[in-house]
């Protein structure tokens, strides 16, 4: 049987489920205010900033870091920590930590710790969580989420064995999606294209084919049905004003099909 959860975005839930605020099943830690002058590309200890939370994970390869451990062990990332972007255009973005050692969190990145990390991660990966944060920001041009705002967010809470099954099912589906993504990317690479710009927060990717002086721009919108594939030549010469001129370039049928598959994947991810 089902019952009303009392929360509009959750709707009805099974009779043996509960609704709970995040503060009752997790702890929250704000990041450390590192001096930006101390952050460098050649480092011993990664420092994770908002931009390093990518695709549900944590990028410790392309991040910056420090060479002093600062003796601030409380700010070290642990296995299965959930990291939360607390401000900016991607506020509400989350990533879960796997196989990360001796990495710190910077300010405006929060650590969420819980005994059900995978399930909570998927609950926080919903558009409803981001909408909740933006609502709490009261229309601010620079939205922020505080620890208190996070703690008051409500999620459906099934029995422990159901939580595990849900998380395992979603993990499996995400692996399938990642595999499909990898296959399509390999096809794009085989055509001679590589990613020049990838801006997931603003929903566009630019692929470049240096051999044919061609680029393909993929744009999409998660909320609307807007999608676009734009192909053009890359002008290498500048006019007397110092500007380059690019011309539309048609794609082959094979190229169009592969890029359409990639765009569909991005739109539905």
GROMACS .gro file of C-alpha atoms in nm:
model
  269
    1UNK     CA    1   0.000   0.000   0.000
    2UNK     CA    2   0.099   0.360  -0.057
    3UNK     CA    3   0.070   0.667   0.163
    4UNK     CA    4   0.110   1.040   0.115
    5UNK     CA    5   0.463   1.148   0.203
    6UNK     CA    6   0.352   1.500   0.290
    7UNK     CA    7   0.624   1.636   0.059
    8UNK     CA    8   0.507   1.756  -0.283
    9UNK     CA    9   0.812   1.655  -0.483
   10UNK     CA   10   0.824   1.308  -0.325
   11UNK     CA   11   0.454   1.230  -0.362
   12UNK     CA   12   0.329   0.891  -0.247
   13UNK     CA   13   0.563   0.636  -0.088
   14UNK     CA   14   0.520   0.272   0.024
   15UNK     CA   15   0.354   0.223   0.362
   16UNK     CA   16   0.675   0.103   0.531
   17UNK     CA   17   0.885   0.397   0.408
   18UNK     CA   18   0.948   0.719   0.600
   19UNK     CA   19   1.039   1.075   0.510
   20UNK     CA   20   1.340   1.215   0.690
   21UNK     CA   21   1.549   1.531   0.690
   22UNK     CA   22   1.911   1.495   0.593
   23UNK     CA   23   2.032   1.620   0.931
   24UNK     CA   24   1.908   1.301   1.095
   25UNK     CA   25   2.103   1.062   0.873
   26UNK     CA   26   2.422   1.254   0.794
   27UNK     CA   27   2.680   1.504   0.913
   28UNK     CA   28   2.802   1.810   0.724
   29UNK     CA   29   3.146   1.973   0.718
   30UNK     CA   30   3.231   2.303   0.551
   31UNK     CA   31   3.555   2.332   0.352
   32UNK     CA   32   3.880   2.496   0.457
   33UNK     CA   33   3.969   2.846   0.333
   34UNK     CA   34   4.298   2.781   0.156
   35UNK     CA   35   4.492   3.084   0.034
   36UNK     CA   36   4.460   3.082  -0.346
   37UNK     CA   37   4.829   3.180  -0.368
   38UNK     CA   38   4.923   2.844  -0.215
   39UNK     CA   39   4.733   2.641  -0.476
   40UNK     CA   40   4.946   2.508  -0.763
   41UNK     CA   41   4.943   2.243  -1.033
   42UNK     CA   42   5.252   2.065  -0.897
   43UNK     CA   43   5.142   1.942  -0.555
   44UNK     CA   44   5.150   1.663  -0.298
   45UNK     CA   45   4.799   1.709  -0.159
   46UNK     CA   46   4.502   1.773  -0.391
   47UNK     CA   47   4.262   2.050  -0.291
   48UNK     CA   48   3.916   1.986  -0.430
   49UNK     CA   49   3.726   2.292  -0.547
   50UNK     CA   50   3.376   2.320  -0.692
   51UNK     CA   51   3.503   2.278  -1.049
   52UNK     CA   52   3.665   1.947  -0.955
   53UNK     CA   53   3.328   1.787  -0.881
   54UNK     CA   54   3.252   1.632  -1.220
   55UNK     CA   55   2.999   1.383  -1.352
   56UNK     CA   56   2.912   1.254  -1.006
   57UNK     CA   57   3.276   1.199  -0.912
   58UNK     CA   58   3.586   1.387  -0.800
   59UNK     CA   59   3.865   1.490  -1.038
   60UNK     CA   60   4.202   1.471  -0.859
   61UNK     CA   61   4.403   1.468  -1.183
   62UNK     CA   62   4.330   1.815  -1.319
   63UNK     CA   63   4.283   1.990  -0.986
   64UNK     CA   64   4.524   2.213  -0.797
   65UNK     CA   65   4.680   2.136  -0.461
   66UNK     CA   66   4.929   2.224  -0.190
   67UNK     CA   67   5.262   2.085  -0.073
   68UNK     CA   68   5.200   2.144   0.296
   69UNK     CA   69   4.963   1.912   0.482
   70UNK     CA   70   4.855   2.205   0.705
   71UNK     CA   71   4.780   1.957   0.987
   72UNK     CA   72   4.405   1.990   0.920
   73UNK     CA   73   4.299   1.626   0.915
   74UNK     CA   74   3.931   1.717   0.961
   75UNK     CA   75   3.922   1.846   0.604
   76UNK     CA   76   4.062   1.532   0.442
   77UNK     CA   77   3.823   1.345   0.212
   78UNK     CA   78   3.731   0.992   0.318
   79UNK     CA   79   3.604   0.700   0.112
   80UNK     CA   80   3.234   0.742   0.020
   81UNK     CA   81   3.222   1.106   0.127
   82UNK     CA   82   2.968   1.306  -0.073
   83UNK     CA   83   3.101   1.644  -0.184
   84UNK     CA   84   2.858   1.930  -0.239
   85UNK     CA   85   2.907   2.248  -0.445
   86UNK     CA   86   2.784   2.522  -0.212
   87UNK     CA   87   2.780   2.825  -0.442
   88UNK     CA   88   2.799   2.948  -0.799
   89UNK     CA   89   2.637   2.840  -1.124
   90UNK     CA   90   2.657   2.470  -1.033
   91UNK     CA   91   2.537   2.502  -0.674
   92UNK     CA   92   2.389   2.175  -0.554
   93UNK     CA   93   2.617   1.961  -0.770
   94UNK     CA   94   2.737   1.649  -0.588
   95UNK     CA   95   3.011   1.393  -0.635
   96UNK     CA   96   3.098   1.082  -0.438
   97UNK     CA   97   3.458   1.003  -0.339
   98UNK     CA   98   3.613   0.671  -0.437
   99UNK     CA   99   3.982   0.577  -0.405
  100UNK     CA  100   4.095   0.927  -0.309
  101UNK     CA  101   4.386   0.969  -0.070
  102UNK     CA  102   4.521   1.274   0.115
  103UNK     CA  103   4.291   1.522  -0.057
  104UNK     CA  104   4.142   1.827   0.110
  105UNK     CA  105   3.824   2.024   0.041
  106UNK     CA  106   3.841   2.394  -0.031
  107UNK     CA  107   3.595   2.652   0.097
  108UNK     CA  108   3.245   2.643  -0.056
  109UNK     CA  109   3.275   2.267  -0.091
  110UNK     CA  110   3.096   2.066   0.175
  111UNK     CA  111   3.152   1.709   0.291
  112UNK     CA  112   2.846   1.496   0.369
  113UNK     CA  113   2.902   1.175   0.564
  114UNK     CA  114   2.641   0.906   0.616
  115UNK     CA  115   2.605   0.531   0.658
  116UNK     CA  116   2.406   0.514   0.332
  117UNK     CA  117   2.628   0.715   0.093
  118UNK     CA  118   2.516   0.569  -0.240
  119UNK     CA  119   2.145   0.606  -0.166
  120UNK     CA  120   2.184   0.960  -0.031
  121UNK     CA  121   2.405   1.054  -0.327
  122UNK     CA  122   2.130   0.956  -0.571
  123UNK     CA  123   1.870   1.150  -0.369
  124UNK     CA  124   2.091   1.460  -0.387
  125UNK     CA  125   2.155   1.410  -0.759
  126UNK     CA  126   1.794   1.498  -0.839
  127UNK     CA  127   1.676   1.822  -0.996
  128UNK     CA  128   1.443   1.859  -0.696
  129UNK     CA  129   1.742   1.906  -0.467
  130UNK     CA  130   1.885   2.182  -0.687
  131UNK     CA  131   1.542   2.346  -0.715
  132UNK     CA  132   1.512   2.335  -0.336
  133UNK     CA  133   1.848   2.512  -0.300
  134UNK     CA  134   1.758   2.778  -0.556
  135UNK     CA  135   1.425   2.834  -0.380
  136UNK     CA  136   1.608   2.885  -0.051
  137UNK     CA  137   1.841   3.132  -0.225
  138UNK     CA  138   1.543   3.365  -0.280
  139UNK     CA  139   1.638   3.455  -0.636
  140UNK     CA  140   1.995   3.555  -0.553
  141UNK     CA  141   2.216   3.609  -0.858
  142UNK     CA  142   2.488   3.410  -0.679
  143UNK     CA  143   2.300   3.123  -0.514
  144UNK     CA  144   2.452   2.966  -0.207
  145UNK     CA  145   2.365   2.667   0.006
  146UNK     CA  146   2.447   2.661   0.375
  147UNK     CA  147   2.489   2.360   0.598
  148UNK     CA  148   2.152   2.439   0.757
  149UNK     CA  149   1.976   2.451   0.420
  150UNK     CA  150   2.119   2.110   0.331
  151UNK     CA  151   2.024   1.962   0.667
  152UNK     CA  152   1.658   2.059   0.625
  153UNK     CA  153   1.617   1.884   0.288
  154UNK     CA  154   1.377   1.589   0.311
  155UNK     CA  155   1.421   1.258   0.130
  156UNK     CA  156   1.222   0.932   0.118
  157UNK     CA  157   1.372   0.670   0.348
  158UNK     CA  158   1.301   0.304   0.273
  159UNK     CA  159   1.405   0.012   0.495
  160UNK     CA  160   1.780  -0.062   0.489
  161UNK     CA  161   1.760  -0.360   0.254
  162UNK     CA  162   1.552  -0.159   0.006
  163UNK     CA  163   1.800   0.131   0.020
  164UNK     CA  164   2.079  -0.109  -0.073
  165UNK     CA  165   1.878  -0.257  -0.361
  166UNK     CA  166   1.791   0.088  -0.498
  167UNK     CA  167   2.152   0.207  -0.479
  168UNK     CA  168   2.283  -0.115  -0.640
  169UNK     CA  169   2.027  -0.089  -0.921
  170UNK     CA  170   2.120   0.274  -0.993
  171UNK     CA  171   2.492   0.190  -0.976
  172UNK     CA  172   2.438  -0.080  -1.236
  173UNK     CA  173   2.243   0.152  -1.465
  174UNK     CA  174   2.508   0.423  -1.433
  175UNK     CA  175   2.777   0.173  -1.535
  176UNK     CA  176   2.570   0.086  -1.844
  177UNK     CA  177   2.535   0.454  -1.930
  178UNK     CA  178   2.909   0.513  -1.877
  179UNK     CA  179   2.987   0.217  -2.104
  180UNK     CA  180   2.758   0.353  -2.375
  181UNK     CA  181   2.915   0.697  -2.335
  182UNK     CA  182   3.262   0.543  -2.371
  183UNK     CA  183   3.161   0.358  -2.690
  184UNK     CA  184   3.021   0.673  -2.853
  185UNK     CA  185   3.326   0.876  -2.751
  186UNK     CA  186   3.551   0.612  -2.912
  187UNK     CA  187   3.354   0.643  -3.235
  188UNK     CA  188   3.392   1.022  -3.224
  189UNK     CA  189   3.766   0.988  -3.165
  190UNK     CA  190   3.791   0.741  -3.454
  191UNK     CA  191   3.650   1.012  -3.682
  192UNK     CA  192   3.938   1.239  -3.579
  193UNK     CA  193   3.754   1.458  -3.328
  194UNK     CA  194   3.863   1.544  -2.975
  195UNK     CA  195   3.701   1.757  -2.707
  196UNK     CA  196   3.825   2.116  -2.709
  197UNK     CA  197   3.569   2.266  -2.469
  198UNK     CA  198   3.344   2.080  -2.226
  199UNK     CA  199   3.111   2.296  -2.018
  200UNK     CA  200   2.849   2.070  -1.863
  201UNK     CA  201   2.710   2.345  -1.639
  202UNK     CA  202   2.624   2.559  -1.943
  203UNK     CA  203   2.529   2.253  -2.146
  204UNK     CA  204   2.760   2.257  -2.444
  205UNK     CA  205   3.061   2.065  -2.578
  206UNK     CA  206   3.292   2.159  -2.864
  207UNK     CA  207   3.467   1.884  -3.062
  208UNK     CA  208   3.756   1.972  -3.291
  209UNK     CA  209   3.900   1.785  -3.587
  210UNK     CA  210   4.241   1.941  -3.648
  211UNK     CA  211   4.308   1.736  -3.960
  212UNK     CA  212   4.000   1.868  -4.143
  213UNK     CA  213   3.995   2.209  -3.968
  214UNK     CA  214   3.642   2.140  -3.854
  215UNK     CA  215   3.458   2.174  -3.524
  216UNK     CA  216   3.124   2.044  -3.406
  217UNK     CA  217   2.931   2.216  -3.127
  218UNK     CA  218   2.670   2.025  -2.928
  219UNK     CA  219   2.422   2.231  -2.727
  220UNK     CA  220   2.129   2.109  -2.524
  221UNK     CA  221   1.892   2.202  -2.243
  222UNK     CA  222   1.793   1.967  -1.962
  223UNK     CA  223   1.457   2.130  -1.899
  224UNK     CA  224   1.335   2.214  -2.249
  225UNK     CA  225   1.355   2.014  -2.571
  226UNK     CA  226   1.621   2.245  -2.714
  227UNK     CA  227   1.911   2.060  -2.881
  228UNK     CA  228   2.151   2.168  -3.155
  229UNK     CA  229   2.440   2.027  -3.355
  230UNK     CA  230   2.640   2.297  -3.531
  231UNK     CA  231   2.930   2.211  -3.762
  232UNK     CA  232   3.170   2.464  -3.909
  233UNK     CA  233   3.517   2.501  -4.057
  234UNK     CA  234   3.787   2.652  -3.839
  235UNK     CA  235   3.945   2.953  -4.007
  236UNK     CA  236   4.318   2.968  -3.942
  237UNK     CA  237   4.370   3.307  -4.105
  238UNK     CA  238   4.267   3.643  -3.966
  239UNK     CA  239   4.137   3.939  -4.164
  240UNK     CA  240   4.276   4.291  -4.138
  241UNK     CA  241   4.067   4.347  -3.823
  242UNK     CA  242   4.226   4.046  -3.659
  243UNK     CA  243   3.906   3.840  -3.675
  244UNK     CA  244   3.859   3.489  -3.805
  245UNK     CA  245   3.562   3.383  -4.014
  246UNK     CA  246   3.404   3.042  -3.985
  247UNK     CA  247   3.173   2.884  -4.236
  248UNK     CA  248   2.904   2.616  -4.189
  249UNK     CA  249   3.028   2.270  -4.277
  250UNK     CA  250   2.797   1.974  -4.349
  251UNK     CA  251   2.844   1.647  -4.162
  252UNK     CA  252   2.840   1.309  -4.329
  253UNK     CA  253   2.542   1.086  -4.249
  254UNK     CA  254   2.765   0.868  -4.029
  255UNK     CA  255   2.903   1.170  -3.841
  256UNK     CA  256   2.554   1.315  -3.793
  257UNK     CA  257   2.420   0.987  -3.650
  258UNK     CA  258   2.707   0.952  -3.403
  259UNK     CA  259   2.686   1.313  -3.284
  260UNK     CA  260   2.305   1.284  -3.256
  261UNK     CA  261   2.353   0.976  -3.035
  262UNK     CA  262   2.601   1.169  -2.819
  263UNK     CA  263   2.363   1.464  -2.794
  264UNK     CA  264   2.074   1.238  -2.695
  265UNK     CA  265   2.294   1.082  -2.430
  266UNK     CA  266   2.389   1.424  -2.292
  267UNK     CA  267   2.030   1.544  -2.297
  268UNK     CA  268   1.906   1.241  -2.102
  269UNK     CA  269   2.194   1.212  -1.854
   0.00000   0.00000   0.00000
